Coordinates of N, CA and C in Angstrom, one line a residue:
X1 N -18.5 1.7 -2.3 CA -17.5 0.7 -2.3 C -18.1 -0.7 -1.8
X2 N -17.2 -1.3 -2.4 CA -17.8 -3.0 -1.8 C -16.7 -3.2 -0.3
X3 N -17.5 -3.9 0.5 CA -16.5 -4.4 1.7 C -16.9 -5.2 2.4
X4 N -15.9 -6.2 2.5 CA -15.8 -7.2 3.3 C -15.7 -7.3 4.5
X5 N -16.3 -7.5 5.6 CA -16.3 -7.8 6.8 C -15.8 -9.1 7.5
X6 N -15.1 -9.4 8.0 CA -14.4 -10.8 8.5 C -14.2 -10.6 10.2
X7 N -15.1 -11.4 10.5 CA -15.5 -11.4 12.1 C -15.1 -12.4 12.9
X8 N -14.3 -12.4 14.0 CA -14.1 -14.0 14.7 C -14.1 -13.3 16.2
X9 N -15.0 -14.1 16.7 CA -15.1 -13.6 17.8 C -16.6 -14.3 18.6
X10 N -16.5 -15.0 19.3 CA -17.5 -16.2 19.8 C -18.4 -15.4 20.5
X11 N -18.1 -14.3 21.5 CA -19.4 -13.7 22.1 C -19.7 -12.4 20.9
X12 N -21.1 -12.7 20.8 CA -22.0 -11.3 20.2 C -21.9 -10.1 20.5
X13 N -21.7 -10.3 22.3 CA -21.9 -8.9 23.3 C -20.7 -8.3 23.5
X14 N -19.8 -8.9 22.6 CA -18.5 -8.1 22.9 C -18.1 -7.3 22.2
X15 N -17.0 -6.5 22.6 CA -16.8 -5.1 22.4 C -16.4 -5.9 20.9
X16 N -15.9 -6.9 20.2 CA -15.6 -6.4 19.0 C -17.0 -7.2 18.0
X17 N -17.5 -7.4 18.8 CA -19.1 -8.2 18.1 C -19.9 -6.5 18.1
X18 N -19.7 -5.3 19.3 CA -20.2 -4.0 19.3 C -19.2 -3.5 17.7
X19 N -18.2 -3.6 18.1 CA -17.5 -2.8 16.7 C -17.8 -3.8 15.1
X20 N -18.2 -4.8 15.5 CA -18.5 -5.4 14.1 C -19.9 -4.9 13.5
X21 N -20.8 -4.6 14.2 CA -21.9 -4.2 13.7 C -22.0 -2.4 13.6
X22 N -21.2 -2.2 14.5 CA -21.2 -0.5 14.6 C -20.5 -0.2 12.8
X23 N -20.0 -1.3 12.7 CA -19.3 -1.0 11.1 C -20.5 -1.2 9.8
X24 N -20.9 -2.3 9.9 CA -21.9 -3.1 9.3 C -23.0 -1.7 9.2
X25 N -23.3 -1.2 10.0 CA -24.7 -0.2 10.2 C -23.7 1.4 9.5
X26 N -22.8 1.7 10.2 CA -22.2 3.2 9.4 C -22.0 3.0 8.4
X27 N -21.6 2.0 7.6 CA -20.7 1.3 5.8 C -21.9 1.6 5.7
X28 N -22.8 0.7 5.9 CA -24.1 0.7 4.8 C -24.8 2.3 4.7
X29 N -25.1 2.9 5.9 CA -25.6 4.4 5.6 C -24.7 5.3 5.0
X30 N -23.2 5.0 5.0 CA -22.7 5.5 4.3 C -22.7 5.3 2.3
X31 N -23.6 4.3 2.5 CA -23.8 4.1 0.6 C -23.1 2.7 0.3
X32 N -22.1 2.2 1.1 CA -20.9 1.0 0.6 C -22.1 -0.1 0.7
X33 N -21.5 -1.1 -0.1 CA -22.3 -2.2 -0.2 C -21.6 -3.1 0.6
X34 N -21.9 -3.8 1.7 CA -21.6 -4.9 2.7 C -21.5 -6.7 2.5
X35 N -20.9 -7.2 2.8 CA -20.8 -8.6 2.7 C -20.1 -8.7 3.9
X36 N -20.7 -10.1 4.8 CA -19.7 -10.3 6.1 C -19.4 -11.8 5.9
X37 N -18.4 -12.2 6.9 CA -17.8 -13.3 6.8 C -18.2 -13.5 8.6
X38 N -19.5 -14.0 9.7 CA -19.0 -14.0 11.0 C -18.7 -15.6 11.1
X39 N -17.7 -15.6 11.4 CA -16.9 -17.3 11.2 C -17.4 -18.0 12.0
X40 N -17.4 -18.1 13.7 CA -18.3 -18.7 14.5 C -19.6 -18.8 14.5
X41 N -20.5 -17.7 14.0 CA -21.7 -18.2 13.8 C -21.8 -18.9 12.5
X42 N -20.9 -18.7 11.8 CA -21.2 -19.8 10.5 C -21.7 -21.6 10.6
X43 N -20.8 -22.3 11.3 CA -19.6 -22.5 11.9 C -18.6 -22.4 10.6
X44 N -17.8 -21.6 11.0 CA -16.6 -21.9 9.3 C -15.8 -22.9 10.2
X45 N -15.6 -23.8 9.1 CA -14.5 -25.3 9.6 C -13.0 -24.8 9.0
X46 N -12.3 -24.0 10.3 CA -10.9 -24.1 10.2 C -9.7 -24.7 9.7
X47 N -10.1 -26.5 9.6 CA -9.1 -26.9 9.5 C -9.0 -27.5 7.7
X48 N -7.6 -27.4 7.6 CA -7.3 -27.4 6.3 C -7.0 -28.7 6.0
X49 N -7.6 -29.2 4.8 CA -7.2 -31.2 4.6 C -7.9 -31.3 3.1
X50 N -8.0 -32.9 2.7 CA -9.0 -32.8 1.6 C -10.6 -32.1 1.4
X51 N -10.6 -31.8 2.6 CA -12.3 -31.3 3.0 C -12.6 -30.5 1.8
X52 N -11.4 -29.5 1.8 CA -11.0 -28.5 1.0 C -11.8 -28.2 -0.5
X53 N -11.7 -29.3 -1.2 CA -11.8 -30.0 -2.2 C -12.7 -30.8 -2.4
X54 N -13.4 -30.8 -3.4 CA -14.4 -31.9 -4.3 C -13.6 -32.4 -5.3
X55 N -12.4 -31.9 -6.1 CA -11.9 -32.1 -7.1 C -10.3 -32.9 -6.4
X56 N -9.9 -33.9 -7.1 CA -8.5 -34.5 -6.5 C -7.5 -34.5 -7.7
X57 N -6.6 -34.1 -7.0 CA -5.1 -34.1 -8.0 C -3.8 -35.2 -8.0
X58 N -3.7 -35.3 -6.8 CA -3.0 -37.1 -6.2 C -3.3 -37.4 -5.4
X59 N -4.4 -38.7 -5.6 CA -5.0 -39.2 -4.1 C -4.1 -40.2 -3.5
X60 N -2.8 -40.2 -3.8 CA -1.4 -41.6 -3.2 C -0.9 -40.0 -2.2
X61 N -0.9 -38.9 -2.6 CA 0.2 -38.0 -1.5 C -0.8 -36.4 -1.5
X62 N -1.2 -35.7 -0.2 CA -1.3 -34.7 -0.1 C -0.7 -33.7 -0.3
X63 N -0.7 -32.6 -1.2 CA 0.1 -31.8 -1.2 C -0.3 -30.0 -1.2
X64 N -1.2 -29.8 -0.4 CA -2.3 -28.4 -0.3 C -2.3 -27.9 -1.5
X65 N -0.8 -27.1 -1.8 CA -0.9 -26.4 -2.9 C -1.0 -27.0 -3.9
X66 N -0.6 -27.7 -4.8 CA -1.0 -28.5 -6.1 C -2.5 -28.6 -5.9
X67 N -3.0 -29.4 -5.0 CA -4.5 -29.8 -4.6 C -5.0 -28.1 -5.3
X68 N -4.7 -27.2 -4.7 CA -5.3 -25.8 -4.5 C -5.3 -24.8 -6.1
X69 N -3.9 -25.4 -6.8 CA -4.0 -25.3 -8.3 C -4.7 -25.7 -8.9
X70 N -4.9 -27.0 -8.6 CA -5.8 -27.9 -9.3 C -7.3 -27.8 -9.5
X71 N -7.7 -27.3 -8.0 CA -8.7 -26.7 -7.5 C -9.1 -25.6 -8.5
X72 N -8.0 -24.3 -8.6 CA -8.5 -23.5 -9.3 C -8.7 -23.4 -10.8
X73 N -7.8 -24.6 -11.1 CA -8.1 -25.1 -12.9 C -9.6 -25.4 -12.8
X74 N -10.0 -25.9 -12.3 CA -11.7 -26.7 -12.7 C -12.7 -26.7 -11.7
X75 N -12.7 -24.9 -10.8 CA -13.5 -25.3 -9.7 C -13.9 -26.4 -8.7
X76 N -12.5 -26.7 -8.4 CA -12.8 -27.6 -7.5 C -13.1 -28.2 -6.0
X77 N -13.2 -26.4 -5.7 CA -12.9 -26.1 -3.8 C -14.2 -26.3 -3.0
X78 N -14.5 -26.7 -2.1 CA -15.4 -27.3 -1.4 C -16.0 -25.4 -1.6
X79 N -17.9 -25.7 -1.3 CA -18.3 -24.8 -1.4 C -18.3 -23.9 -0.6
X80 N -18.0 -24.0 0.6 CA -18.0 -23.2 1.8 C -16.5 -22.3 1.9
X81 N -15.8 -22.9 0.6 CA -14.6 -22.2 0.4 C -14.6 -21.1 -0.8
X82 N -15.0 -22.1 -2.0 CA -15.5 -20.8 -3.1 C -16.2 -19.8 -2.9
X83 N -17.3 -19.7 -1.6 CA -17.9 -18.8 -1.4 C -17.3 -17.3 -0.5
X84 N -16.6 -17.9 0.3 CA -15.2 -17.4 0.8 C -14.6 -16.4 0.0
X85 N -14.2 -17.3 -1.3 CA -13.3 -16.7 -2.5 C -13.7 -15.8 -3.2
X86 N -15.2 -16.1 -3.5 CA -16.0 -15.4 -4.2 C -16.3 -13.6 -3.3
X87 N -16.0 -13.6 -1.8 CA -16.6 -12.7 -1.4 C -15.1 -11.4 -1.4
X88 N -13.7 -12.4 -1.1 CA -12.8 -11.7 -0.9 C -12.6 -10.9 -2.5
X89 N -12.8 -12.0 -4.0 CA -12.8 -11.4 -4.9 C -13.7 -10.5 -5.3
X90 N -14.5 -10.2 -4.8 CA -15.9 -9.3 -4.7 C -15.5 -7.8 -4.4
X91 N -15.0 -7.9 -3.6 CA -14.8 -6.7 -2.3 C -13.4 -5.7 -2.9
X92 N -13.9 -4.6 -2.7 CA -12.6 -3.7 -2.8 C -12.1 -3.4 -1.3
X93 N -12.4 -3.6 -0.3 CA -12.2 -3.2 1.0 C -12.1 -4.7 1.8
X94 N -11.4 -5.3 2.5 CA -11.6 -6.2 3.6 C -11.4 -5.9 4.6
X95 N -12.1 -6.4 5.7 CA -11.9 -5.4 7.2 C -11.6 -7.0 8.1
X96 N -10.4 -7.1 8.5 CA -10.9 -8.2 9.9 C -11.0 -7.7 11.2
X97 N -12.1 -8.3 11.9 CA -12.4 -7.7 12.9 C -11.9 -9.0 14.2
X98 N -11.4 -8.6 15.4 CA -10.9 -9.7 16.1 C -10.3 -9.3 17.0
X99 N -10.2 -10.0 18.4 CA -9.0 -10.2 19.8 C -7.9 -10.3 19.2
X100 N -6.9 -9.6 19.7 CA -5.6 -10.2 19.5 C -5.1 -11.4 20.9
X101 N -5.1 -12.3 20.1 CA -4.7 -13.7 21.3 C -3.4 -14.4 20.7
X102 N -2.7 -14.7 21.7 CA -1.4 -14.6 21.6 C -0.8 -14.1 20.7
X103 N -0.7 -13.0 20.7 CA 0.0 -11.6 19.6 C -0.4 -12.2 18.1
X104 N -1.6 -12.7 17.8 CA -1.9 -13.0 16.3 C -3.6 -13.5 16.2
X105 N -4.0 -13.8 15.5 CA -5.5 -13.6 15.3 C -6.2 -15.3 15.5
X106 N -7.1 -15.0 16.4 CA -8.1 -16.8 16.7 C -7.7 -17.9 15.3
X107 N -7.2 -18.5 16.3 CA -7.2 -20.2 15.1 C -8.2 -19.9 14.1
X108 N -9.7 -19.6 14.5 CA -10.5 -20.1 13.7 C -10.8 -18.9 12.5
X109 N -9.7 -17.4 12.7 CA -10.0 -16.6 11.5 C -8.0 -17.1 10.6
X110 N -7.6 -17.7 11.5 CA -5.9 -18.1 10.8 C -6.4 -19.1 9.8
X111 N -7.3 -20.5 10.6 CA -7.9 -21.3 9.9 C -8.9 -20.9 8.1
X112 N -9.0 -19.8 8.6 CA -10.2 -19.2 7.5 C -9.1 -19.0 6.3
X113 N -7.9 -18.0 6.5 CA -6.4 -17.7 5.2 C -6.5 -19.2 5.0
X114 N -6.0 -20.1 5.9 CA -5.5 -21.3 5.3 C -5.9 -22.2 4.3
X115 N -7.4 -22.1 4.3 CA -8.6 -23.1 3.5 C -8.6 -21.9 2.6
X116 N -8.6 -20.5 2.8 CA -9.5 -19.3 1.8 C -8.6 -19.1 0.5
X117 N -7.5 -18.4 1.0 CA -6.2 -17.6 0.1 C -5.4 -19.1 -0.5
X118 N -6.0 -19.4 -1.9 CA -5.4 -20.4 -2.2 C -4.7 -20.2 -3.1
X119 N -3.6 -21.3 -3.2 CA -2.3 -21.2 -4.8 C -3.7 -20.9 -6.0
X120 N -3.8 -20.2 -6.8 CA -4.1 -20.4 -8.0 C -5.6 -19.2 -7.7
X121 N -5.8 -18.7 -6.9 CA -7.2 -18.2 -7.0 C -6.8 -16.6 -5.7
X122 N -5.6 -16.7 -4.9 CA -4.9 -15.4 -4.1 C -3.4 -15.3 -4.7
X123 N -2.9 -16.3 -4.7 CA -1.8 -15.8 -5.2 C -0.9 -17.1 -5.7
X124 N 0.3 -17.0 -6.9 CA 0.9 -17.7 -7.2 C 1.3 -17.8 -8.8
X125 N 2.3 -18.5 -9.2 CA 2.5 -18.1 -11.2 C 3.0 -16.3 -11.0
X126 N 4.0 -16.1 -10.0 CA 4.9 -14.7 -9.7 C 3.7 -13.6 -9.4
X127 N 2.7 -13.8 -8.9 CA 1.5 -13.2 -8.5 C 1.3 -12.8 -7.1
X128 N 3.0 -12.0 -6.5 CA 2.8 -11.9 -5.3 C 2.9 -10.4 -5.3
X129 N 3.2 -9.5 -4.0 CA 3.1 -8.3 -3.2 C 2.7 -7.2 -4.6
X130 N 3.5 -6.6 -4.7 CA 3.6 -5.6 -6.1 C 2.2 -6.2 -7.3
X131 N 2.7 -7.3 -7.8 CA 1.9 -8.2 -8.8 C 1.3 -8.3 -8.5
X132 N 0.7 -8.8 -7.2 CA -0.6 -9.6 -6.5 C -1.8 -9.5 -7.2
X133 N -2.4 -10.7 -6.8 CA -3.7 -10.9 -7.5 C -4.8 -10.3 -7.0
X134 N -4.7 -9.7 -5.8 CA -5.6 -8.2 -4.9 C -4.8 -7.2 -5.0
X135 N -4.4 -6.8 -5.9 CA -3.8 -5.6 -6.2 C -5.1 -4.7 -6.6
X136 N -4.9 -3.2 -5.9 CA -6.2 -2.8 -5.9 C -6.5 -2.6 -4.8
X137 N -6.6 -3.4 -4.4 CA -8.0 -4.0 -2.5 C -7.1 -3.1 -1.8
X138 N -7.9 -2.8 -0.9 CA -7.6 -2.2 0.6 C -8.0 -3.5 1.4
X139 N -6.9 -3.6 2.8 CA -7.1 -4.2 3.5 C -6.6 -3.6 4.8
X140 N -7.7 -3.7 6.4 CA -7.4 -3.2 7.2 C -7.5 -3.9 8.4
X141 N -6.8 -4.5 9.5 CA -7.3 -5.2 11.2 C -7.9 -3.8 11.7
X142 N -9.0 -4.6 12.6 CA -9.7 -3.8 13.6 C -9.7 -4.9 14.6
X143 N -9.1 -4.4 15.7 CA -8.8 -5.4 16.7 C -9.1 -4.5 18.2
X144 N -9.0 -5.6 19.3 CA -8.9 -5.5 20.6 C -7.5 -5.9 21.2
X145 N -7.0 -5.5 22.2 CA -6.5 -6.2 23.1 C -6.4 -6.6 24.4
X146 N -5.7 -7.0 25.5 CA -6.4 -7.6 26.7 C -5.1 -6.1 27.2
X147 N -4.3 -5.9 27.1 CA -3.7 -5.0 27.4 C -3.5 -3.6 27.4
X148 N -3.0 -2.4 28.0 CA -3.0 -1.3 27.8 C -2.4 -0.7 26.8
X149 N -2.8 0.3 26.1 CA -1.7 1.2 25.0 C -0.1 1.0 25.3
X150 N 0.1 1.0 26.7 CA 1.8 1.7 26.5 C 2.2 0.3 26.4
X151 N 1.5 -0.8 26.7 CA 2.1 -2.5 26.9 C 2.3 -2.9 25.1
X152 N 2.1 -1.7 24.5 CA 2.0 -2.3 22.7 C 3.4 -1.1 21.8
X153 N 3.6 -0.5 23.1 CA 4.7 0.6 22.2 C 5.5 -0.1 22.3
X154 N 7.2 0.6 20.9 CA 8.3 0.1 21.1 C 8.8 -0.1 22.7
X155 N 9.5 -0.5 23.1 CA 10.1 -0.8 24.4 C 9.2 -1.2 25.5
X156 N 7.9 -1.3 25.0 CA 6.8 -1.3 26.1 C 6.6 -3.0 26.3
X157 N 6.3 -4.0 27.5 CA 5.9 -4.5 28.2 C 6.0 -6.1 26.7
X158 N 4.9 -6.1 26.0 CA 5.2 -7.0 24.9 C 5.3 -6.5 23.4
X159 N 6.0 -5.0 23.1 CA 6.6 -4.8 22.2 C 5.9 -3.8 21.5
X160 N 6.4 -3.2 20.0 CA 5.4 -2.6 19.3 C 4.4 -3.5 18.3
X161 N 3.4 -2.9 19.0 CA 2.1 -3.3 17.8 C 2.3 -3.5 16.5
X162 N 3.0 -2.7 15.9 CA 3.3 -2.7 14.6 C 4.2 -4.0 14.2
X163 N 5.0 -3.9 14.8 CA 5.8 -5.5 14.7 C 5.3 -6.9 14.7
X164 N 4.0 -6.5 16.1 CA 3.1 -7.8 16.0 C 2.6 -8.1 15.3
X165 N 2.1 -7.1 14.0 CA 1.3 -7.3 13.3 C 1.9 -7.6 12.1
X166 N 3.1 -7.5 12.0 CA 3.8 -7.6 10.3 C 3.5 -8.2 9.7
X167 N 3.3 -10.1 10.8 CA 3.4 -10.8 9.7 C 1.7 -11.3 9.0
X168 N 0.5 -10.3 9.4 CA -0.4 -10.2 8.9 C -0.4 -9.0 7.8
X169 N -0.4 -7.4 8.0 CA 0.4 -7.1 7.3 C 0.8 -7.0 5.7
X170 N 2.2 -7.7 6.5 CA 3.4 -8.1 5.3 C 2.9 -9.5 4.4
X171 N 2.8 -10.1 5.3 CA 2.6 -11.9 5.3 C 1.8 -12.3 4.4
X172 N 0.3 -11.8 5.2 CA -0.6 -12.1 4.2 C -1.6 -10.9 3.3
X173 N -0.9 -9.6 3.7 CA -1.9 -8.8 3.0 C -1.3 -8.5 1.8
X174 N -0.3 -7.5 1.7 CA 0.7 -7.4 0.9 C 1.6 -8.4 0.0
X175 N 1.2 -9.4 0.9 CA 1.9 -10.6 0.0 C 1.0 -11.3 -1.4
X176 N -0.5 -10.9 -0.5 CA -1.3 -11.3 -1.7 C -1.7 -9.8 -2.6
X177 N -1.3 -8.7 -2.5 CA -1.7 -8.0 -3.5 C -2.3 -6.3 -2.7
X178 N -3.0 -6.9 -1.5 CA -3.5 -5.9 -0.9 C -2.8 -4.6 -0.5
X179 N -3.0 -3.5 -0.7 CA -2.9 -2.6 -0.2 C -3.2 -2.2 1.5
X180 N -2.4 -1.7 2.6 CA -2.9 -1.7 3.8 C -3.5 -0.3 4.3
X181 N -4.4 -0.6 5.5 CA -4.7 0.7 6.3 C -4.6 0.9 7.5
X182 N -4.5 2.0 8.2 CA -3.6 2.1 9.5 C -5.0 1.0 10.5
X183 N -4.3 0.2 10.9 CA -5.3 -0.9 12.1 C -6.0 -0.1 13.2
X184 N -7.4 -0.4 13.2 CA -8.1 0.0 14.1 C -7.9 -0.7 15.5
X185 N -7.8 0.1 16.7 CA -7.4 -0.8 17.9 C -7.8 -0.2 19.0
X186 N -8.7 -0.5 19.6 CA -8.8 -0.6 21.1 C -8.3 -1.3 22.1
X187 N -7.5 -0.5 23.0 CA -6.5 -1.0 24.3 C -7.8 -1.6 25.0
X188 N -7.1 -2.8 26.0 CA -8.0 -3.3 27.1 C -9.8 -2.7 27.2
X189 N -10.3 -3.5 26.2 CA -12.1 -2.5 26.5 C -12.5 -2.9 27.5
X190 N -11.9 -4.1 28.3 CA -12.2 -4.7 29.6 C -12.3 -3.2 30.8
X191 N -11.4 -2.9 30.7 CA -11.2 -1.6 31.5 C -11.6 -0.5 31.5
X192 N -12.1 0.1 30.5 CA -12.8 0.9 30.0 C -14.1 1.1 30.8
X193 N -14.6 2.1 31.0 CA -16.0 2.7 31.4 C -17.1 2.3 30.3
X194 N -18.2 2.5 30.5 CA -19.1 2.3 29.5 C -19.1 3.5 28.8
X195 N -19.3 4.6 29.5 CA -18.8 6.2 28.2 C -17.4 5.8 27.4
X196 N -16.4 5.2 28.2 CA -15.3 5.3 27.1 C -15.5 4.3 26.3
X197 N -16.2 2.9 26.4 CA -16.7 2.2 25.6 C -17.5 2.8 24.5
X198 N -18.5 3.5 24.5 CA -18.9 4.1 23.6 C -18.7 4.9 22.9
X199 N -17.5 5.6 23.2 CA -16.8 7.0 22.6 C -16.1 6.1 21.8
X200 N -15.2 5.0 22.0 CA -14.2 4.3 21.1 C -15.5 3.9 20.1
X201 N -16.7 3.7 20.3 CA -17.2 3.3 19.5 C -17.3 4.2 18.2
X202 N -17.6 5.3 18.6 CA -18.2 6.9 17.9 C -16.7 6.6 17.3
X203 N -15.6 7.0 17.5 CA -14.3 7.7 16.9 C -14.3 6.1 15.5
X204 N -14.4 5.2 16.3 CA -14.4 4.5 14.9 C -15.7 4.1 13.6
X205 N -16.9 4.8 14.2 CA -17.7 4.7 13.3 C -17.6 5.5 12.3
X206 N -17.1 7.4 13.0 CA -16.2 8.4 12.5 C -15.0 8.2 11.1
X207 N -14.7 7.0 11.8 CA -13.5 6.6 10.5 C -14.1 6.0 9.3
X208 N -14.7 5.3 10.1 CA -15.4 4.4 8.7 C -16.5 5.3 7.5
X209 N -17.0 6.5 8.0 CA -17.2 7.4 7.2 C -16.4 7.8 6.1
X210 N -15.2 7.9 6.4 CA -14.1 8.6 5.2 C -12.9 7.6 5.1
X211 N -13.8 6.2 5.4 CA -13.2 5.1 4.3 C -12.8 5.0 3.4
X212 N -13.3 6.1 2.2 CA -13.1 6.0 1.1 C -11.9 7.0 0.4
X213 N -11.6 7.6 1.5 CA -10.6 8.8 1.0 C -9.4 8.0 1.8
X214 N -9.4 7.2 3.1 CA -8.4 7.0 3.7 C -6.9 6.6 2.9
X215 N -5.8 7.0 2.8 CA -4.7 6.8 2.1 C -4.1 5.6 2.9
X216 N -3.8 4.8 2.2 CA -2.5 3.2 3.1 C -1.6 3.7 3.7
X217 N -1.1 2.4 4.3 CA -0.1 3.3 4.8 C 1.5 2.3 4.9
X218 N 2.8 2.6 4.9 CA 3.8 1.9 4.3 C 4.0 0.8 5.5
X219 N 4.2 -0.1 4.8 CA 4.8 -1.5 5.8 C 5.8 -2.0 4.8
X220 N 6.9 -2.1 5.8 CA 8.3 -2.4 4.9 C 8.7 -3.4 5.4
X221 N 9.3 -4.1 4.5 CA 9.6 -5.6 4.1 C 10.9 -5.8 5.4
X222 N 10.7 -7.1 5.6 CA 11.6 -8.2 6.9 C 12.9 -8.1 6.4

């Protein structure tokens, strides 16, 4: 399988900089062919504007999406974006890897959908959820949190996980085409022992073995 790796996460030494490469090293011995996206060491530039763009569609009014149609009529997305595009259209698998900070994913991997998933090249012209133009693709979060397991269940402390996550998900996976997989997650690694550190390592390198049989799993619409 082809897979995409999408990393945001500023320290190396950290448990999800440990789980980004623990993936990177089992995918590949496992036979898959790897591509990564690590956004901070890139530096990927988050913020969305003309940058975007080599090609202009109304230089009197901004308007993303037209700009982004336009874009995809005549290649006209700044390179650091087509390459982006080129990796998500590549890939049968995308994995993001990341903290969860304030119940949703670092500016600078939100920043990445915003410039990446554009009108005319992810989705658009009735090319959404069912239709989508990643129809096909598996898409799955592997994340951390600063909190305990029970602080992520229904009735628990700041809610169910699953809800926090819809509107990645629903929002933007499903919305563009993707198919989903049940989210990788480790509670608080902060807290954690260095054996339990490691074991969460093992149980997910485990998974990523039988990547390829793993079945989606349902997320139902708002």
């Amino acid at each position: 399988m082809k897979i995409l790796m999408v990393y945001a996460h500023p320290e190396p030494k950290s448990m999800n900089g440990a789980m980004f490469h623990t993936a990177i090293t089992t995918l590949q011995k496992a036979g898959h062919e790897v591509k990564t996206s690590d956004l901070y060491a890139m530096p990927f530039n988050p913020i969305s504007d003309r940058t975007n763009f080599t090609s202009v569609y109304d230089d009197a009014f901004f308007k993303q999406q037209l700009e982004e149609k336009h874009a995809s009529r005549i290649h006209g997305f700044a390179a650091d974006i087509a390459a982006e595009q080129e990796k998500v259209a590549w890939c049968d698998v995308m994995i993001w890897q990341f903290p969860l900070w304030w119940f949703s994913v670092p500016a600078i991997l939100k920043g990445w959908v915003d410039r990446v998933f554009a009108m005319g090249t992810s989705y658009g012209d009735g090319h959404i959820y069912e239709t989508g133009i990643y129809t096909g693709k598996k898409a799955m979060l592997s994340l951390t949190t600063g909190g305990p397991e029970n602080a992520y269940l229904p009735g628990g402390l700041h809610g169910d996980l699953d809800v926090l996550l819809k509107p990645i998900h629903r929002g933007i996976f499903q919305f563009t085409g993707f198919s989903v997989l049940e989210p990788q997650v480790i509670y608080g690694p902060v807290r954690l022992t260095p054996e339990e550190r490691a074991e969460a390592l093992e149980q997910w390198a485990l998974r990523l073995t039988h990547i390829a049989e793993e079945a989606t799993i349902e997320v139902t619409a708002y």
